[in-house]
Amino acid sequence: MMTERIVNFSAGPAVLPESALKQAQRDLFALPGVGMSVLEISHRSKTFTAIIEEAEANLRALLQIPDSYHILFLQGGATLQFSMVPMNFLRGAARPATYIQSGSWGTKAVKEAKREGDVVLAWDGKAQGFVRIPRSEELTIPHGTPYVHFTSNETIEGVEFDTEPAVGNVPLVCDASSDFMSRPLPVEEYALLYAGAQKNIGPAGATVVIARDEFLKQGAANLHTMLDYRVMAAQKSLYNTPPVFGIYMIMLVTRWLRDEIGGLENIEAQNRRKAALLYDVIDGSHGFYRGHADRESRSVMNVTWRLGDEALETAFLEEASRRKLSGLKGHRSVGGCRASIYNAMPVAGVETLAGYMTAFQQQHG
Ligand SMILES: *Cc1c(COP(=O)(O)O)cnc(C)c1O
């Protein structure tokens, strides 16, 4: 039986902190003092109440989330948020919603929003192949738009906003799925932000939504209960059975961020170091490796590149898997290679990959 862990660069579901996995493994047979696992207890029990409250408190403390914001644990993934956002805030609105389309995920969000009403694009990077993030002066934000939606990190193309787009007084909505908790965030600049857990903070099945109370109050009337943020906020995510295991894992992962990493400034510094290791190899390779994203738009979470000689890509990926470096194949829509180096990817794992890339170039360059 193989029980050794390999170096996992998967884009999602993705690597999780070892201490969180080990604790979950122990607790899955019986939570200490409870005699049952988190999978077997009522979501209204004292034990689970303590779990969801700690998950929320950890998120609140790490991100310094103001009291005027709700933290919700929902299901349906980030993809359901593509629909829930326009259902709540575009339905019945007098003006079109505004989307910044900087990659594949943003494009999917636009597609769902159009089912609810009119959408205008503040900027569209498609013609350029989604290789960069817009500069503030390139954005067109129409007057009276109900919200502006953007994707802070485009997981597939590997382009990331390094700061919030300047949208003036308009409510800002963000799909933060793949860089959530990778750095400190000025939450008060957002009306709502959401993240599927399986990139950076837990397993698939739970989605975190952080939303300003005043913004939620503006939602459309007569929504289906499960799709109405106000119900989920009023019921503290317990209108129906919530994704209990996902919430439990988020509790453990945020505990790890707090106690072992020491907060979001520290994880950001570590993440930047990891990304620099790979981008330095790419930039120093004289074209043997070619980064997909423009330099100033590069993602700290998902590093995307091609081999100058594309025929070598298959050999590169095969040799990588022999060396137990897994998940490096780029998304089918972009091709090439992608290393997802989320919070839980240790620096040593990235050093191993950087060393392999250098050795592969020496052999084949
Ligand atoms: C993975 C991802 C999604 C889709 O998430 P699901 O939870 O699978 O619905 C949406 N947006 C971004 C930026 C992602 O990385």
Coordinates of C-alpha atoms and ligand atoms in Angstrom, one line a residue:
M1 CA 0.0 0.0 0.0
M2 CA 1.3 3.5 -0.9
T3 CA 0.9 5.9 1.9
E4 CA 3.6 8.4 1.0
R5 CA 2.5 11.8 -0.1
I6 CA 3.7 13.2 -3.4
V7 CA 4.1 16.9 -4.4
N8 CA 0.6 17.9 -5.5
F9 CA 0.4 20.9 -7.8
S10 CA -3.3 20.3 -8.6
A11 CA -5.4 23.4 -9.4
G12 CA -8.3 22.1 -7.3
P13 CA -9.3 20.2 -5.3
A14 CA -5.8 21.0 -4.1
V15 CA -3.2 20.2 -1.5
L16 CA -4.2 20.7 2.2
P17 CA -2.0 21.3 5.3
E18 CA -0.7 18.0 6.6
S19 CA -1.6 18.9 10.2
A20 CA -5.2 19.5 9.2
L21 CA -5.5 16.2 7.4
K22 CA -3.9 14.3 10.3
Q23 CA -6.3 15.8 12.8
A24 CA -9.3 15.0 10.5
Q25 CA -8.0 11.5 10.2
R26 CA -7.9 11.1 13.9
D27 CA -11.3 12.8 14.5
L28 CA -13.1 10.9 11.7
F29 CA -13.5 7.8 13.9
A30 CA -14.6 9.8 17.0
L31 CA -14.3 13.4 18.0
P32 CA -12.6 13.5 21.4
G33 CA -15.2 13.4 24.1
V34 CA -18.0 13.0 21.6
G35 CA -17.6 9.4 20.5
M36 CA -18.9 10.2 16.9
S37 CA -17.3 11.8 13.9
V38 CA -18.3 15.2 12.5
L39 CA -20.0 13.2 9.7
E40 CA -22.5 11.6 12.1
I41 CA -23.6 14.4 14.5
S42 CA -26.5 16.8 14.2
H43 CA -25.7 20.2 12.6
R44 CA -27.7 21.7 15.5
S45 CA -25.7 19.9 18.2
K46 CA -23.5 21.7 20.6
T47 CA -20.4 20.1 19.1
F48 CA -21.2 21.3 15.6
T49 CA -22.2 24.7 16.8
A50 CA -18.7 25.1 18.3
I51 CA -17.2 24.0 15.0
I52 CA -19.0 26.4 12.8
E53 CA -18.5 29.2 15.3
E54 CA -14.8 28.6 15.4
A55 CA -14.6 28.4 11.6
E56 CA -16.3 31.8 11.4
A57 CA -14.3 33.3 14.2
N58 CA -11.0 32.2 12.6
L59 CA -12.0 33.7 9.3
R60 CA -13.1 36.9 11.0
A61 CA -9.9 37.3 12.9
L62 CA -7.5 36.4 10.1
L63 CA -9.2 38.7 7.5
Q64 CA -10.2 41.3 10.1
I65 CA -13.8 41.2 8.8
P66 CA -16.0 44.0 10.2
D67 CA -19.1 43.1 12.3
S68 CA -21.3 44.6 9.6
Y69 CA -20.4 41.7 7.3
H70 CA -21.9 38.2 7.3
I71 CA -19.9 35.0 6.8
L72 CA -21.9 32.3 5.1
F73 CA -21.1 28.7 4.4
L74 CA -23.0 27.6 1.3
Q75 CA -23.1 24.7 -1.1
G76 CA -23.1 24.6 -4.9
G77 CA -19.5 25.8 -5.3
A78 CA -18.3 29.1 -6.7
T79 CA -20.3 28.2 -9.8
L80 CA -23.6 28.6 -8.0
Q81 CA -22.5 32.1 -6.9
F82 CA -22.2 33.0 -10.6
S83 CA -26.1 32.6 -10.6
M84 CA -26.9 33.7 -7.0
V85 CA -25.2 37.1 -7.4
P86 CA -27.2 38.2 -10.4
M87 CA -30.4 36.6 -9.0
N88 CA -30.1 38.7 -5.9
F89 CA -28.7 41.9 -7.3
L90 CA -29.4 42.1 -11.0
R91 CA -33.0 40.8 -11.1
G92 CA -35.4 43.7 -11.4
A93 CA -32.5 46.3 -11.5
A94 CA -32.9 49.4 -13.7
R95 CA -29.3 49.2 -15.1
P96 CA -27.1 46.5 -16.4
A97 CA -24.6 44.7 -14.1
T98 CA -20.9 45.3 -14.9
Y99 CA -18.3 42.5 -15.2
I100 CA -14.6 42.7 -15.7
Q101 CA -13.8 39.7 -17.9
S102 CA -10.2 38.7 -17.3
G103 CA -10.3 35.0 -17.9
S104 CA -12.2 31.7 -18.2
W105 CA -13.9 31.9 -14.8
G106 CA -15.0 35.5 -15.2
T107 CA -16.5 34.5 -18.6
K108 CA -18.6 31.8 -17.0
A109 CA -19.8 34.3 -14.4
V110 CA -20.9 36.6 -17.2
K111 CA -22.8 33.8 -19.0
E112 CA -25.0 33.1 -15.9
A113 CA -25.6 36.8 -15.2
K114 CA -27.0 37.3 -18.7
R115 CA -29.8 34.9 -17.8
E116 CA -31.0 37.4 -15.2
G117 CA -30.6 40.7 -17.1
D118 CA -28.3 43.0 -19.0
V119 CA -24.6 42.8 -18.5
V120 CA -21.9 45.2 -19.7
L121 CA -18.2 44.5 -19.7
A122 CA -16.0 47.1 -18.0
W123 CA -13.1 45.4 -19.8
D124 CA -12.5 42.2 -21.8
G125 CA -9.2 40.5 -22.1
K126 CA -10.4 37.8 -24.4
A127 CA -9.0 39.1 -27.7
Q128 CA -5.5 39.1 -26.1
G129 CA -5.9 35.6 -24.8
F130 CA -6.5 36.6 -21.2
V131 CA -2.8 37.3 -20.5
R132 CA -3.2 40.3 -18.4
I133 CA -5.2 42.3 -15.8
P134 CA -6.6 45.7 -16.8
R135 CA -5.2 48.9 -15.5
S136 CA -7.6 51.1 -13.6
E137 CA -7.8 53.7 -16.3
E138 CA -8.9 51.0 -18.8
L139 CA -12.1 50.2 -16.9
T140 CA -15.4 51.7 -18.0
I141 CA -17.8 51.7 -15.1
P142 CA -21.3 52.8 -16.1
H143 CA -23.2 55.1 -13.9
G144 CA -25.9 53.4 -11.7
T145 CA -24.8 49.9 -12.3
P146 CA -26.0 47.6 -9.4
Y147 CA -22.5 46.0 -9.0
V148 CA -19.1 45.4 -10.6
H149 CA -18.0 41.7 -10.6
F150 CA -14.4 40.7 -11.0
T151 CA -12.3 37.5 -10.5
S152 CA -9.3 38.3 -8.3
N153 CA -7.3 35.4 -9.6
E154 CA -8.0 33.6 -12.9
T155 CA -7.0 30.1 -12.0
I156 CA -6.7 28.8 -15.5
E157 CA -4.8 31.5 -17.2
G158 CA -2.7 32.5 -14.1
V159 CA -3.5 36.2 -14.0
E160 CA -4.2 37.9 -10.7
F161 CA -5.2 41.4 -9.5
D162 CA -2.6 42.7 -7.1
T163 CA -5.1 45.2 -5.7
E164 CA -8.8 45.8 -6.0
P165 CA -10.0 47.5 -9.3
A166 CA -11.0 51.1 -8.8
V167 CA -14.7 51.2 -9.2
G168 CA -15.7 54.3 -7.2
N169 CA -18.8 54.0 -5.1
V170 CA -20.3 51.0 -7.0
P171 CA -20.7 47.8 -4.9
L172 CA -17.7 45.5 -5.6
V173 CA -18.4 41.8 -6.0
C174 CA -15.5 39.3 -6.3
D175 CA -14.9 35.7 -7.1
A176 CA -11.9 35.1 -4.9
S177 CA -12.0 31.3 -5.1
S178 CA -8.4 30.7 -6.0
D179 CA -6.6 33.3 -3.9
F180 CA -8.9 33.5 -0.9
M181 CA -6.8 33.7 2.3
S182 CA -3.5 33.8 0.4
R183 CA -3.0 37.4 1.6
P184 CA -4.6 40.1 3.7
L185 CA -7.7 41.7 2.1
P186 CA -9.4 45.1 2.7
V187 CA -12.8 43.4 3.2
E188 CA -14.5 46.8 3.7
E189 CA -13.9 47.6 0.1
Y190 CA -16.1 44.7 -1.0
A191 CA -19.9 44.4 -1.0
L192 CA -19.6 40.7 -1.4
L193 CA -16.9 38.1 -2.0
Y194 CA -17.1 34.4 -2.5
A195 CA -14.7 31.5 -2.7
G196 CA -15.2 27.8 -3.3
A197 CA -13.2 26.1 -0.5
Q198 CA -11.3 23.5 -2.5
K199 CA -8.5 25.7 -3.8
N200 CA -7.1 27.2 -0.6
I201 CA -9.1 26.5 2.5
G202 CA -10.7 23.1 2.6
P203 CA -12.4 20.4 0.6
A204 CA -15.0 20.7 -2.3
G205 CA -18.6 21.2 -1.2
A206 CA -18.4 24.3 0.9
T207 CA -18.4 27.9 -0.4
V208 CA -17.6 30.9 1.8
V209 CA -19.5 34.1 1.1
I210 CA -18.5 37.3 2.9
A211 CA -21.1 40.0 2.4
R212 CA -22.0 43.5 3.8
D213 CA -25.3 43.4 5.6
E214 CA -26.5 46.6 3.9
F215 CA -25.8 45.1 0.5
L216 CA -27.7 41.9 1.2
K217 CA -30.8 44.0 2.2
Q218 CA -31.0 45.3 -1.4
G219 CA -31.6 41.8 -2.8
A220 CA -34.6 41.0 -5.1
A221 CA -37.9 39.9 -3.6
N222 CA -39.4 36.4 -3.8
L223 CA -36.3 34.5 -4.4
H224 CA -36.2 30.8 -3.8
T225 CA -35.3 30.2 -0.2
M226 CA -32.0 28.5 -0.8
L227 CA -30.9 31.2 -3.2
D228 CA -31.7 34.2 -1.0
Y229 CA -28.6 35.4 0.8
R230 CA -30.8 37.1 3.4
V231 CA -32.2 33.8 4.6
M232 CA -28.8 32.2 4.8
A233 CA -27.5 35.2 6.8
A234 CA -30.5 35.3 9.1
Q235 CA -30.2 31.5 9.7
K236 CA -26.4 31.6 10.1
S237 CA -26.0 29.1 7.3
L238 CA -28.2 26.6 9.1
Y239 CA -31.5 27.0 7.1
N240 CA -30.9 23.5 6.0
T241 CA -28.1 21.0 6.6
P242 CA -24.9 22.8 5.8
P243 CA -21.8 21.2 4.3
V244 CA -20.7 19.9 7.7
F245 CA -17.4 18.2 6.8
G246 CA -16.3 21.2 4.6
I247 CA -17.0 23.6 7.5
Y248 CA -15.0 21.4 9.9
M249 CA -12.1 21.3 7.5
I250 CA -12.2 25.1 7.1
M251 CA -12.0 25.3 10.9
L252 CA -8.9 23.2 10.9
V253 CA -7.2 24.9 8.0
T254 CA -7.9 28.4 9.4
R255 CA -6.5 27.1 12.8
W256 CA -3.3 26.1 10.9
L257 CA -3.1 29.5 9.3
R258 CA -3.5 31.2 12.7
D259 CA -1.3 28.9 14.9
E260 CA 1.3 27.4 12.6
I261 CA 1.7 30.1 9.9
G262 CA 0.9 33.1 12.1
G263 CA -1.6 34.9 9.9
L264 CA -2.1 36.2 6.4
E265 CA 1.0 38.5 6.2
N266 CA 3.1 35.5 6.8
I267 CA 1.4 33.3 4.3
E268 CA 1.6 36.0 1.7
A269 CA 5.3 36.4 2.2
Q270 CA 5.7 32.6 1.8
N271 CA 3.5 32.5 -1.2
R272 CA 5.5 35.3 -2.9
R273 CA 8.7 33.4 -2.2
K274 CA 7.3 30.3 -3.8
A275 CA 6.0 32.1 -6.9
A276 CA 9.3 33.9 -7.3
L277 CA 11.2 30.6 -7.4
L278 CA 9.3 29.5 -10.4
Y279 CA 9.1 32.8 -12.3
D280 CA 12.9 33.2 -11.8
V281 CA 13.4 29.9 -13.6
I282 CA 11.1 30.8 -16.4
D283 CA 12.6 34.3 -16.8
G284 CA 16.2 32.9 -16.6
S285 CA 15.5 30.2 -19.2
H286 CA 16.1 32.3 -22.3
G287 CA 12.9 31.2 -23.8
F288 CA 13.1 27.5 -23.0
Y289 CA 10.1 28.2 -20.7
R290 CA 7.6 30.9 -21.7
G291 CA 5.3 32.4 -19.1
H292 CA 1.6 32.7 -20.3
A293 CA 0.8 35.8 -18.3
D294 CA 2.3 39.3 -18.7
R295 CA 4.8 39.9 -16.0
E296 CA 2.9 42.6 -14.1
S297 CA -0.3 40.4 -14.1
R298 CA 1.3 37.2 -12.9
S299 CA -0.6 35.1 -10.4
V300 CA 1.1 34.2 -7.1
M301 CA -1.2 31.1 -6.9
N302 CA -1.2 29.5 -10.4
V303 CA 2.0 29.7 -12.4
T304 CA 1.3 29.0 -16.1
W305 CA 3.9 28.5 -18.8
R306 CA 4.7 26.6 -22.0
L307 CA 7.9 25.1 -23.2
G308 CA 9.4 27.0 -26.1
D309 CA 9.5 23.7 -27.9
E310 CA 6.0 22.4 -27.4
A311 CA 7.0 18.9 -28.4
L312 CA 9.0 18.7 -25.2
E313 CA 6.0 19.3 -23.0
T314 CA 4.9 15.7 -22.9
A315 CA 8.4 14.6 -22.0
F316 CA 8.5 17.3 -19.3
L317 CA 5.3 16.2 -17.8
E318 CA 6.1 12.5 -17.9
E319 CA 9.5 13.0 -16.2
A320 CA 7.8 15.2 -13.6
S321 CA 5.4 12.5 -12.6
R322 CA 8.2 10.0 -12.4
R323 CA 9.7 12.4 -9.9
K324 CA 6.4 12.5 -7.9
L325 CA 5.6 16.0 -9.0
S326 CA 1.9 15.8 -9.9
G327 CA -0.8 17.9 -11.4
L328 CA 1.4 20.1 -13.7
K329 CA -0.6 19.7 -16.9
G330 CA -2.1 23.0 -17.9
H331 CA -5.9 23.4 -18.2
R332 CA -7.1 21.9 -21.5
S333 CA -8.3 25.4 -22.7
V334 CA -4.8 26.9 -22.4
G335 CA -2.5 23.9 -22.7
G336 CA 1.1 24.0 -21.5
C337 CA 1.9 23.6 -17.8
R338 CA 0.5 25.0 -14.6
A339 CA 1.8 24.8 -11.1
S340 CA -0.8 25.6 -8.5
I341 CA 1.1 26.6 -5.4
Y342 CA -1.7 27.4 -2.9
N343 CA -1.2 28.1 0.8
A344 CA -0.6 24.5 1.8
M345 CA 2.1 23.8 -0.8
P346 CA 5.3 23.8 1.1
V347 CA 8.3 25.9 0.0
A348 CA 10.3 22.7 -0.3
G349 CA 7.8 21.3 -2.9
V350 CA 8.3 24.4 -5.1
E351 CA 12.1 24.2 -4.7
T352 CA 11.9 20.6 -5.9
L353 CA 9.9 21.7 -9.0
A354 CA 12.3 24.6 -9.7
G355 CA 15.3 22.3 -9.4
Y356 CA 13.6 19.8 -11.8
M357 CA 12.8 22.6 -14.3
T358 CA 16.4 23.7 -14.3
A359 CA 17.7 20.2 -14.7
F360 CA 15.3 19.4 -17.5
Q361 CA 16.4 22.5 -19.4
Q362 CA 20.1 21.5 -19.0
Q363 CA 19.3 18.2 -20.4
H364 CA 17.1 19.3 -23.3
G365 CA 17.9 23.0 -23.9
Ligands
LIG1 C1 -12.4 26.6 -9.3 C2 -13.0 28.0 -9.6 C3 -14.4 28.2 -9.7 C4 -15.4 27.0 -9.7 O1 -15.5 26.5 -8.5 P1 -16.6 25.4 -8.1 O2 -16.5 25.3 -6.7 O3 -16.1 24.1 -8.8 O4 -17.9 25.8 -8.6 C5 -14.8 29.5 -9.9 N1 -14.0 30.5 -9.9 C6 -12.6 30.4 -9.8 C7 -11.8 31.6 -9.8 C8 -12.1 29.1 -9.6 O5 -10.8 28.9 -9.4

